[in-house]
Amino acid sequence: MGVINDNISRRKFLSSSFMALGLGFGLGMFGLRFLQFLSPKTKTDRFEEILVGSISDISDSDATVMEIAGSKIVLLKTDTGLVAFSRKCTDLGCLVSWDKAKEQFICPCHQGIYDRNGKNIAGPPPRPLDRFQVVQKGENVYVKVKTA
Ligand code: FES
């Protein structure tokens, strides 16, 4: 009689223990997921240096238009060095063109005008043209673009 009661209570004890362990593990995982949900996601932008050519390939007097990693850019030698501008107008995103004679970027959509430093000087554009970082390593010129 005592042996049966011992087996039943041992069985009940083990069963309850496993259930408590499972419940504790489940609640712990739920709590962990909940904390992950509450914490802000920290997404870091990734940039890549893309080779755009040799410094000798880039015109001293004219702009060089190209597309790298899906971004339309224009390279221009200025008094402060080589600059890579986005061709996307800061008004509504039309593509600006370089007017060599006037030394200005012109937007065909609403006649927005930027000077050779990318500064908005006329029309609706609210701010200067965006820039990309230019890195020169020896003769090679790289432009840093966001890849992710
Ligand atoms: S989109 Fe360029 S001026 Fe409007």
Tab-separated table of N, CA and C and ligand atoms in Angstrom:
chain	number	residue	atom	x	y	z
A	1	MET	N	0.820	-1.199	0.000
A	1	MET	CA	0.000	0.000	0.000
A	1	MET	C	0.857	1.254	0.000
A	2	GLY	N	1.859	1.294	0.906
A	2	GLY	CA	2.771	2.436	0.988
A	2	GLY	C	3.592	2.572	-0.270
A	3	VAL	N	3.947	1.455	-0.954
A	3	VAL	CA	4.745	1.479	-2.177
A	3	VAL	C	3.960	2.144	-3.298
A	4	ILE	N	2.651	1.809	-3.403
A	4	ILE	CA	1.809	2.401	-4.443
A	4	ILE	C	1.681	3.903	-4.230
A	5	ASN	N	1.408	4.311	-2.988
A	5	ASN	CA	1.291	5.736	-2.695
A	5	ASN	C	2.578	6.490	-2.991
A	6	ASP	N	3.741	5.839	-2.671
A	6	ASP	CA	5.024	6.471	-2.965
A	6	ASP	C	5.211	6.651	-4.475
A	7	ASN	N	4.841	5.585	-5.273
A	7	ASN	CA	4.970	5.680	-6.734
A	7	ASN	C	4.069	6.768	-7.310
A	8	ILE	N	2.847	6.839	-6.816
A	8	ILE	CA	1.921	7.852	-7.313
A	8	ILE	C	2.398	9.236	-6.957
A	9	SER	N	2.818	9.421	-5.735
A	9	SER	CA	3.246	10.768	-5.352
A	9	SER	C	4.547	11.143	-6.070
A	10	ARG	N	5.450	10.136	-6.307
A	10	ARG	CA	6.676	10.420	-7.051
A	10	ARG	C	6.336	10.783	-8.508
A	11	ARG	N	5.391	10.030	-9.068
A	11	ARG	CA	4.959	10.294	-10.431
A	11	ARG	C	4.324	11.692	-10.534
A	12	LYS	N	3.473	11.999	-9.553
A	12	LYS	CA	2.830	13.324	-9.536
A	12	LYS	C	3.868	14.427	-9.372
A	13	PHE	N	4.836	14.155	-8.499
A	13	PHE	CA	5.877	15.148	-8.252
A	13	PHE	C	6.685	15.406	-9.537
A	14	LEU	N	7.099	14.304	-10.214
A	14	LEU	CA	7.880	14.472	-11.447
A	14	LEU	C	7.062	15.164	-12.525
A	15	SER	N	5.797	14.752	-12.652
A	15	SER	CA	4.917	15.359	-13.645
A	15	SER	C	4.738	16.849	-13.373
A	16	SER	N	4.488	17.192	-12.131
A	16	SER	CA	4.323	18.608	-11.779
A	16	SER	C	5.610	19.384	-12.001
A	17	SER	N	6.733	18.744	-11.688
A	17	SER	CA	8.016	19.431	-11.888
A	17	SER	C	8.255	19.729	-13.365
A	18	PHE	N	8.005	18.727	-14.236
A	18	PHE	CA	8.204	18.947	-15.670
A	18	PHE	C	7.257	20.015	-16.203
A	19	MET	N	6.014	19.982	-15.704
A	19	MET	CA	5.061	21.010	-16.141
A	19	MET	C	5.517	22.388	-15.698
A	20	ALA	N	6.012	22.482	-14.462
A	20	ALA	CA	6.483	23.777	-13.967
A	20	ALA	C	7.690	24.253	-14.773
A	21	LEU	N	8.609	23.310	-15.097
A	21	LEU	CA	9.772	23.679	-15.918
A	21	LEU	C	9.347	24.169	-17.301
A	22	GLY	N	8.414	23.441	-17.914
A	22	GLY	CA	7.916	23.833	-19.238
A	22	GLY	C	7.227	25.175	-19.201
A	23	LEU	N	6.416	25.381	-18.184
A	23	LEU	CA	5.710	26.663	-18.049
A	23	LEU	C	6.712	27.801	-17.829
A	24	GLY	N	7.697	27.543	-16.965
A	24	GLY	CA	8.725	28.561	-16.706
A	24	GLY	C	9.511	28.891	-17.958
A	25	PHE	N	9.886	27.863	-18.734
A	25	PHE	CA	10.626	28.082	-19.974
A	25	PHE	C	9.787	28.876	-20.975
A	26	GLY	N	8.499	28.486	-21.083
A	26	GLY	CA	7.603	29.195	-22.002
A	26	GLY	C	7.437	30.652	-21.621
A	27	LEU	N	7.239	30.918	-20.337
A	27	LEU	CA	7.088	32.312	-19.883
A	27	LEU	C	8.378	33.100	-20.102
A	28	GLY	N	9.501	32.439	-19.860
A	28	GLY	CA	10.795	33.102	-20.083
A	28	GLY	C	10.984	33.492	-21.538
A	29	MET	N	10.656	32.589	-22.462
A	29	MET	CA	10.780	32.885	-23.896
A	29	MET	C	9.807	34.003	-24.302
A	30	PHE	N	8.604	33.948	-23.747
A	30	PHE	CA	7.628	34.989	-24.042
A	30	PHE	C	8.149	36.347	-23.554
A	31	GLY	N	8.697	36.368	-22.327
A	31	GLY	CA	9.244	37.611	-21.776
A	31	GLY	C	10.389	38.142	-22.611
A	32	LEU	N	11.244	37.241	-23.072
A	32	LEU	CA	12.382	37.640	-23.915
A	32	LEU	C	11.897	38.262	-25.227
A	33	ARG	N	10.935	37.604	-25.872
A	33	ARG	CA	10.378	38.129	-27.134
A	33	ARG	C	9.687	39.472	-26.900
A	34	PHE	N	9.015	39.579	-25.775
A	34	PHE	CA	8.316	40.835	-25.467
A	34	PHE	C	9.328	41.970	-25.279
A	35	LEU	N	10.418	41.691	-24.588
A	35	LEU	CA	11.456	42.716	-24.409
A	35	LEU	C	12.102	43.080	-25.743
A	36	GLN	N	12.299	42.087	-26.623
A	36	GLN	CA	12.840	42.379	-27.959
A	36	GLN	C	11.877	43.252	-28.741
A	37	PHE	N	10.591	42.999	-28.572
A	37	PHE	CA	9.571	43.798	-29.253
A	37	PHE	C	9.598	45.245	-28.770
A	38	LEU	N	9.797	45.430	-27.454
A	38	LEU	CA	9.795	46.777	-26.877
A	38	LEU	C	11.064	47.571	-27.195
A	39	SER	N	12.167	46.881	-27.361
A	39	SER	CA	13.429	47.610	-27.591
A	39	SER	C	13.463	48.122	-29.029
A	40	PRO	N	13.976	49.344	-29.228
A	40	PRO	CA	14.021	49.902	-30.575
A	40	PRO	C	15.021	49.150	-31.438
A	41	LYS	N	14.662	49.005	-32.692
A	41	LYS	CA	15.559	48.319	-33.611
A	41	LYS	C	16.688	49.268	-33.995
A	42	THR	N	17.877	48.796	-33.911
A	42	THR	CA	19.028	49.621	-34.281
A	42	THR	C	19.548	49.119	-35.614
A	43	LYS	N	19.133	49.833	-36.645
A	43	LYS	CA	19.581	49.469	-37.985
A	43	LYS	C	20.727	50.397	-38.360
A	44	THR	N	21.833	49.822	-38.659
A	44	THR	CA	22.975	50.657	-39.036
A	44	THR	C	23.082	50.663	-40.555
A	45	ASP	N	23.254	51.857	-41.099
A	45	ASP	CA	23.416	51.981	-42.534
A	45	ASP	C	24.778	51.433	-42.933
A	46	ARG	N	24.775	50.803	-44.071
A	46	ARG	CA	26.045	50.269	-44.574
A	46	ARG	C	26.441	51.066	-45.803
A	47	PHE	N	27.685	51.464	-45.820
A	47	PHE	CA	28.200	52.218	-46.944
A	47	PHE	C	29.312	51.425	-47.624
A	48	GLU	N	29.429	51.658	-48.909
A	48	GLU	CA	30.461	50.975	-49.666
A	48	GLU	C	31.167	52.003	-50.538
A	49	GLU	N	32.465	51.887	-50.629
A	49	GLU	CA	33.239	52.771	-51.510
A	49	GLU	C	33.271	52.132	-52.889
A	50	ILE	N	32.759	52.854	-53.873
A	50	ILE	CA	32.712	52.323	-55.228
A	50	ILE	C	33.687	53.095	-56.098
A	51	LEU	N	34.529	52.357	-56.781
A	51	LEU	CA	35.525	52.968	-57.657
A	51	LEU	C	34.818	53.595	-58.850
A	52	VAL	N	35.058	54.890	-59.069
A	52	VAL	CA	34.409	55.567	-60.190
A	52	VAL	C	35.407	55.930	-61.285
A	53	GLY	N	36.682	55.727	-61.043
A	53	GLY	CA	37.672	55.970	-62.078
A	53	GLY	C	38.934	56.593	-61.527
A	54	SER	N	39.793	56.946	-62.459
A	54	SER	CA	41.053	57.585	-62.102
A	54	SER	C	40.845	59.094	-62.089
A	55	ILE	N	41.566	59.777	-61.241
A	55	ILE	CA	41.425	61.235	-61.149
A	55	ILE	C	41.711	61.890	-62.500
A	56	SER	N	42.589	61.292	-63.289
A	56	SER	CA	42.919	61.863	-64.604
A	56	SER	C	41.779	61.679	-65.612
A	57	ASP	N	40.847	60.757	-65.325
A	57	ASP	CA	39.701	60.544	-66.225
A	57	ASP	C	38.608	61.586	-66.004
A	58	ILE	N	38.679	62.291	-64.905
A	58	ILE	CA	37.602	63.227	-64.564
A	58	ILE	C	37.953	64.618	-65.073
A	59	SER	N	37.046	65.162	-65.843
A	59	SER	CA	37.269	66.445	-66.501
A	59	SER	C	37.533	67.569	-65.490
A	60	ASP	N	38.446	68.458	-65.857
A	60	ASP	CA	38.725	69.614	-64.995
A	60	ASP	C	37.651	70.686	-65.137
A	61	SER	N	37.048	70.776	-66.321
A	61	SER	CA	36.138	71.885	-66.586
A	61	SER	C	34.675	71.476	-66.712
A	62	ASP	N	34.429	70.205	-66.901
A	62	ASP	CA	33.048	69.773	-67.115
A	62	ASP	C	32.642	68.771	-66.038
A	63	ALA	N	31.342	68.591	-65.913
A	63	ALA	CA	30.828	67.639	-64.934
A	63	ALA	C	30.835	66.238	-65.538
A	64	THR	N	31.029	65.242	-64.710
A	64	THR	CA	31.005	63.852	-65.140
A	64	THR	C	29.780	63.196	-64.523
A	65	VAL	N	28.872	62.764	-65.395
A	65	VAL	CA	27.615	62.171	-64.927
A	65	VAL	C	27.757	60.658	-64.916
A	66	MET	N	27.283	60.016	-63.887
A	66	MET	CA	27.326	58.555	-63.816
A	66	MET	C	26.257	58.033	-62.863
A	67	GLU	N	26.074	56.730	-62.913
A	67	GLU	CA	25.144	56.072	-61.990
A	67	GLU	C	25.913	54.988	-61.264
A	68	ILE	N	25.895	55.054	-59.944
A	68	ILE	CA	26.560	54.009	-59.162
A	68	ILE	C	25.594	53.495	-58.101
A	69	ALA	N	25.507	52.176	-58.034
A	69	ALA	CA	24.649	51.494	-57.057
A	69	ALA	C	23.245	52.095	-57.024
A	70	GLY	N	22.713	52.426	-58.197
A	70	GLY	CA	21.352	52.951	-58.289
A	70	GLY	C	21.217	54.436	-58.025
A	71	SER	N	22.325	55.103	-57.698
A	71	SER	CA	22.280	56.548	-57.454
A	71	SER	C	22.851	57.294	-58.652
A	72	LYS	N	22.084	58.269	-59.120
A	72	LYS	CA	22.557	59.101	-60.231
A	72	LYS	C	23.342	60.266	-59.636
A	73	ILE	N	24.614	60.353	-60.011
A	73	ILE	CA	25.471	61.379	-59.421
A	73	ILE	C	26.163	62.185	-60.506
A	74	VAL	N	26.710	63.304	-60.086
A	74	VAL	CA	27.538	64.104	-60.972
A	74	VAL	C	28.793	64.492	-60.197
A	75	LEU	N	29.930	64.198	-60.810
A	75	LEU	CA	31.217	64.546	-60.211
A	75	LEU	C	31.683	65.857	-60.808
A	76	LEU	N	32.170	66.729	-59.947
A	76	LEU	CA	32.593	68.048	-60.421
A	76	LEU	C	33.804	68.499	-59.611
A	77	LYS	N	34.827	68.958	-60.314
A	77	LYS	CA	35.988	69.505	-59.621
A	77	LYS	C	35.659	70.950	-59.250
A	78	THR	N	35.722	71.247	-57.985
A	78	THR	CA	35.448	72.601	-57.511
A	78	THR	C	36.722	73.166	-56.898
A	79	ASP	N	36.622	74.385	-56.417
A	79	ASP	CA	37.792	75.002	-55.779
A	79	ASP	C	38.200	74.241	-54.524
A	80	THR	N	37.246	73.570	-53.894
A	80	THR	CA	37.548	72.836	-52.657
A	80	THR	C	37.852	71.367	-52.924
A	81	GLY	N	37.921	70.983	-54.186
A	81	GLY	CA	38.237	69.597	-54.511
A	81	GLY	C	37.118	68.915	-55.273
A	82	LEU	N	37.267	67.632	-55.434
A	82	LEU	CA	36.292	66.859	-56.188
A	82	LEU	C	35.054	66.608	-55.324
A	83	VAL	N	33.877	66.909	-55.894
A	83	VAL	CA	32.627	66.758	-55.156
A	83	VAL	C	31.682	65.867	-55.961
A	84	ALA	N	30.983	64.983	-55.268
A	84	ALA	CA	29.956	64.142	-55.904
A	84	ALA	C	28.594	64.600	-55.407
A	85	PHE	N	27.809	65.128	-56.334
A	85	PHE	CA	26.451	65.571	-55.999
A	85	PHE	C	25.444	64.531	-56.464
A	86	SER	N	24.350	64.448	-55.738
A	86	SER	CA	23.215	63.681	-56.228
A	86	SER	C	22.549	64.526	-57.312
A	87	ARG	N	22.079	63.862	-58.369
A	87	ARG	CA	21.392	64.616	-59.426
A	87	ARG	C	19.913	64.820	-59.089
A	88	LYS	N	19.499	64.313	-57.953
A	88	LYS	CA	18.083	64.394	-57.566
A	88	LYS	C	17.795	65.789	-57.005
A	89	CYS	N	16.920	66.501	-57.674
A	89	CYS	CA	16.527	67.834	-57.221
A	89	CYS	C	15.874	67.728	-55.844
A	90	THR	N	16.187	68.685	-54.978
A	90	THR	CA	15.644	68.631	-53.621
A	90	THR	C	14.210	69.163	-53.548
A	91	ASP	N	13.677	69.588	-54.701
A	91	ASP	CA	12.265	69.989	-54.716
A	91	ASP	C	11.410	68.727	-54.802
A	92	LEU	N	11.256	68.174	-55.994
A	92	LEU	CA	10.423	66.988	-56.150
A	92	LEU	C	11.159	65.810	-56.782
A	93	GLY	N	12.463	65.913	-56.847
A	93	GLY	CA	13.249	64.745	-57.252
A	93	GLY	C	13.549	64.584	-58.723
A	94	CYS	N	13.273	65.579	-59.563
A	94	CYS	CA	13.661	65.479	-60.970
A	94	CYS	C	15.186	65.464	-61.060
A	95	LEU	N	15.709	65.039	-62.197
A	95	LEU	CA	17.160	64.980	-62.361
A	95	LEU	C	17.698	66.316	-62.873
A	96	VAL	N	18.660	66.854	-62.149
A	96	VAL	CA	19.270	68.112	-62.565
A	96	VAL	C	20.344	67.829	-63.610
A	97	SER	N	20.611	68.826	-64.442
A	97	SER	CA	21.667	68.735	-65.453
A	97	SER	C	22.668	69.849	-65.211
A	98	TRP	N	23.892	69.592	-65.623
A	98	TRP	CA	24.944	70.588	-65.473
A	98	TRP	C	24.979	71.474	-66.713
A	99	ASP	N	24.876	72.776	-66.500
A	99	ASP	CA	25.001	73.742	-67.602
A	99	ASP	C	26.409	74.315	-67.518
A	100	LYS	N	27.260	73.827	-68.423
A	100	LYS	CA	28.677	74.193	-68.372
A	100	LYS	C	28.883	75.691	-68.588
A	101	ALA	N	28.131	76.280	-69.520
A	101	ALA	CA	28.304	77.702	-69.841
A	101	ALA	C	27.956	78.589	-68.638
A	102	LYS	N	26.878	78.241	-67.952
A	102	LYS	CA	26.446	79.055	-66.799
A	102	LYS	C	27.070	78.592	-65.482
A	103	GLU	N	27.705	77.415	-65.537
A	103	GLU	CA	28.270	76.798	-64.334
A	103	GLU	C	27.208	76.651	-63.229
A	104	GLN	N	26.083	76.077	-63.647
A	104	GLN	CA	24.967	75.872	-62.723
A	104	GLN	C	24.318	74.512	-62.994
A	105	PHE	N	23.691	73.999	-61.963
A	105	PHE	CA	22.840	72.826	-62.138
A	105	PHE	C	21.428	73.347	-62.371
A	106	ILE	N	20.783	72.823	-63.395
A	106	ILE	CA	19.442	73.276	-63.748
A	106	ILE	C	18.468	72.109	-63.610
A	107	CYS	N	17.344	72.374	-62.952
A	107	CYS	CA	16.292	71.367	-62.886
A	107	CYS	C	15.235	71.724	-63.929
A	108	PRO	N	14.921	70.792	-64.832
A	108	PRO	CA	13.982	71.096	-65.910
A	108	PRO	C	12.513	71.148	-65.459
A	109	CYS	N	12.215	70.603	-64.307
A	109	CYS	CA	10.803	70.497	-63.908
A	109	CYS	C	10.187	71.837	-63.520
A	110	HIS	N	10.845	72.573	-62.634
A	110	HIS	CA	10.269	73.854	-62.193
A	110	HIS	C	11.331	74.943	-62.193
A	111	GLN	N	12.327	74.777	-63.046
A	111	GLN	CA	13.402	75.762	-63.215
A	111	GLN	C	14.168	76.041	-61.916
A	112	GLY	N	14.375	75.026	-61.138
A	112	GLY	CA	15.235	75.168	-59.963
A	112	GLY	C	16.683	75.311	-60.415
A	113	ILE	N	17.429	76.159	-59.731
A	113	ILE	CA	18.823	76.391	-60.112
A	113	ILE	C	19.717	76.255	-58.880
A	114	TYR	N	20.837	75.593	-59.080
A	114	TYR	CA	21.853	75.414	-58.033
A	114	TYR	C	23.176	75.946	-58.586
A	115	ASP	N	23.985	76.526	-57.710
A	115	ASP	CA	25.297	76.982	-58.179
A	115	ASP	C	26.270	75.797	-58.258
A	116	ARG	N	27.520	76.066	-58.623
A	116	ARG	CA	28.471	74.974	-58.833
A	116	ARG	C	28.839	74.255	-57.528
A	117	ASN	N	28.489	74.840	-56.391
A	117	ASN	CA	28.701	74.172	-55.105
A	117	ASN	C	27.467	73.407	-54.639
A	118	GLY	N	26.448	73.350	-55.515
A	118	GLY	CA	25.235	72.605	-55.197
A	118	GLY	C	24.239	73.387	-54.370
A	119	LYS	N	24.537	74.665	-54.137
A	119	LYS	CA	23.640	75.483	-53.308
A	119	LYS	C	22.430	75.927	-54.133
A	120	ASN	N	21.250	75.787	-53.565
A	120	ASN	CA	20.026	76.221	-54.244
A	120	ASN	C	19.994	77.746	-54.289
A	121	ILE	N	19.904	78.302	-55.513
A	121	ILE	CA	19.955	79.759	-55.642
A	121	ILE	C	18.717	80.350	-56.307
A	122	ALA	N	17.887	79.522	-56.919
A	122	ALA	CA	16.669	80.058	-57.541
A	122	ALA	C	15.644	78.948	-57.702
A	123	GLY	N	14.382	79.362	-57.747
A	123	GLY	CA	13.306	78.393	-57.940
A	123	GLY	C	12.896	77.733	-56.635
A	124	PRO	N	12.095	76.674	-56.743
A	124	PRO	CA	11.513	76.063	-55.534
A	124	PRO	C	12.411	75.152	-54.696
A	125	PRO	N	13.585	74.683	-55.153
A	125	PRO	CA	14.344	73.756	-54.286
A	125	PRO	C	14.587	74.339	-52.890
A	126	PRO	N	14.232	73.599	-51.839
A	126	PRO	CA	14.327	74.123	-50.479
A	126	PRO	C	15.710	74.027	-49.837
A	127	ARG	N	16.590	73.231	-50.463
A	127	ARG	CA	17.922	73.048	-49.856
A	127	ARG	C	18.920	72.649	-50.945
A	128	PRO	N	20.210	72.662	-50.579
A	128	PRO	CA	21.237	72.293	-51.574
A	128	PRO	C	21.111	70.839	-52.031
A	129	LEU	N	21.805	70.532	-53.109
A	129	LEU	CA	21.853	69.153	-53.597
A	129	LEU	C	22.545	68.274	-52.552
A	130	ASP	N	22.085	67.051	-52.439
A	130	ASP	CA	22.750	66.107	-51.534
A	130	ASP	C	24.133	65.765	-52.098
A	131	ARG	N	25.027	65.435	-51.183
A	131	ARG	CA	26.391	65.086	-51.582
A	131	ARG	C	26.733	63.674	-51.148
A	132	PHE	N	27.645	63.091	-51.881
A	132	PHE	CA	28.213	61.803	-51.503
A	132	PHE	C	29.669	62.049	-51.134
A	133	GLN	N	30.149	61.260	-50.205
A	133	GLN	CA	31.542	61.415	-49.809
A	133	GLN	C	32.454	60.851	-50.900
A	134	VAL	N	33.462	61.629	-51.251
A	134	VAL	CA	34.450	61.217	-52.252
A	134	VAL	C	35.743	60.867	-51.526
A	135	VAL	N	36.305	59.718	-51.890
A	135	VAL	CA	37.563	59.272	-51.274
A	135	VAL	C	38.565	59.057	-52.398
A	136	GLN	N	39.720	59.666	-52.262
A	136	GLN	CA	40.762	59.472	-53.268
A	136	GLN	C	41.892	58.668	-52.644
A	137	LYS	N	42.232	57.567	-53.317
A	137	LYS	CA	43.347	56.728	-52.862
A	137	LYS	C	44.325	56.632	-54.021
A	138	GLY	N	45.396	57.389	-53.925
A	138	GLY	CA	46.334	57.455	-55.048
A	138	GLY	C	45.649	58.105	-56.225
A	139	GLU	N	45.651	57.435	-57.355
A	139	GLU	CA	44.992	57.961	-58.557
A	139	GLU	C	43.514	57.592	-58.594
A	140	ASN	N	43.112	56.615	-57.790
A	140	ASN	CA	41.733	56.115	-57.851
A	140	ASN	C	40.774	56.977	-57.030
A	141	VAL	N	39.602	57.173	-57.613
A	141	VAL	CA	38.562	57.954	-56.951
A	141	VAL	C	37.397	57.025	-56.620
A	142	TYR	N	36.951	57.073	-55.386
A	142	TYR	CA	35.832	56.264	-54.912
A	142	TYR	C	34.734	57.194	-54.408
A	143	VAL	N	33.496	56.750	-54.556
A	143	VAL	CA	32.374	57.471	-53.984
A	143	VAL	C	31.693	56.519	-53.012
A	144	LYS	N	31.412	57.039	-51.826
A	144	LYS	CA	30.763	56.229	-50.796
A	144	LYS	C	29.257	56.282	-50.992
A	145	VAL	N	28.635	55.135	-51.150
A	145	VAL	CA	27.181	55.070	-51.312
A	145	VAL	C	26.597	54.099	-50.310
A	146	LYS	N	25.368	54.376	-49.968
A	146	LYS	CA	24.658	53.498	-49.035
A	146	LYS	C	24.231	52.250	-49.785
A	147	THR	N	24.523	51.100	-49.202
A	147	THR	CA	24.186	49.851	-49.887
A	147	THR	C	23.061	49.088	-49.202
A	148	ALA	N	22.749	49.412	-47.963
A	148	ALA	CA	21.663	48.673	-47.308
A	148	ALA	C	20.893	49.612	-46.413
B	1	FES	S1	11.598	69.182	-59.105
B	1	FES	FE1	13.308	70.424	-59.407
B	1	FES	S2	12.542	72.409	-59.234
B	1	FES	FE2	10.836	71.163	-58.893
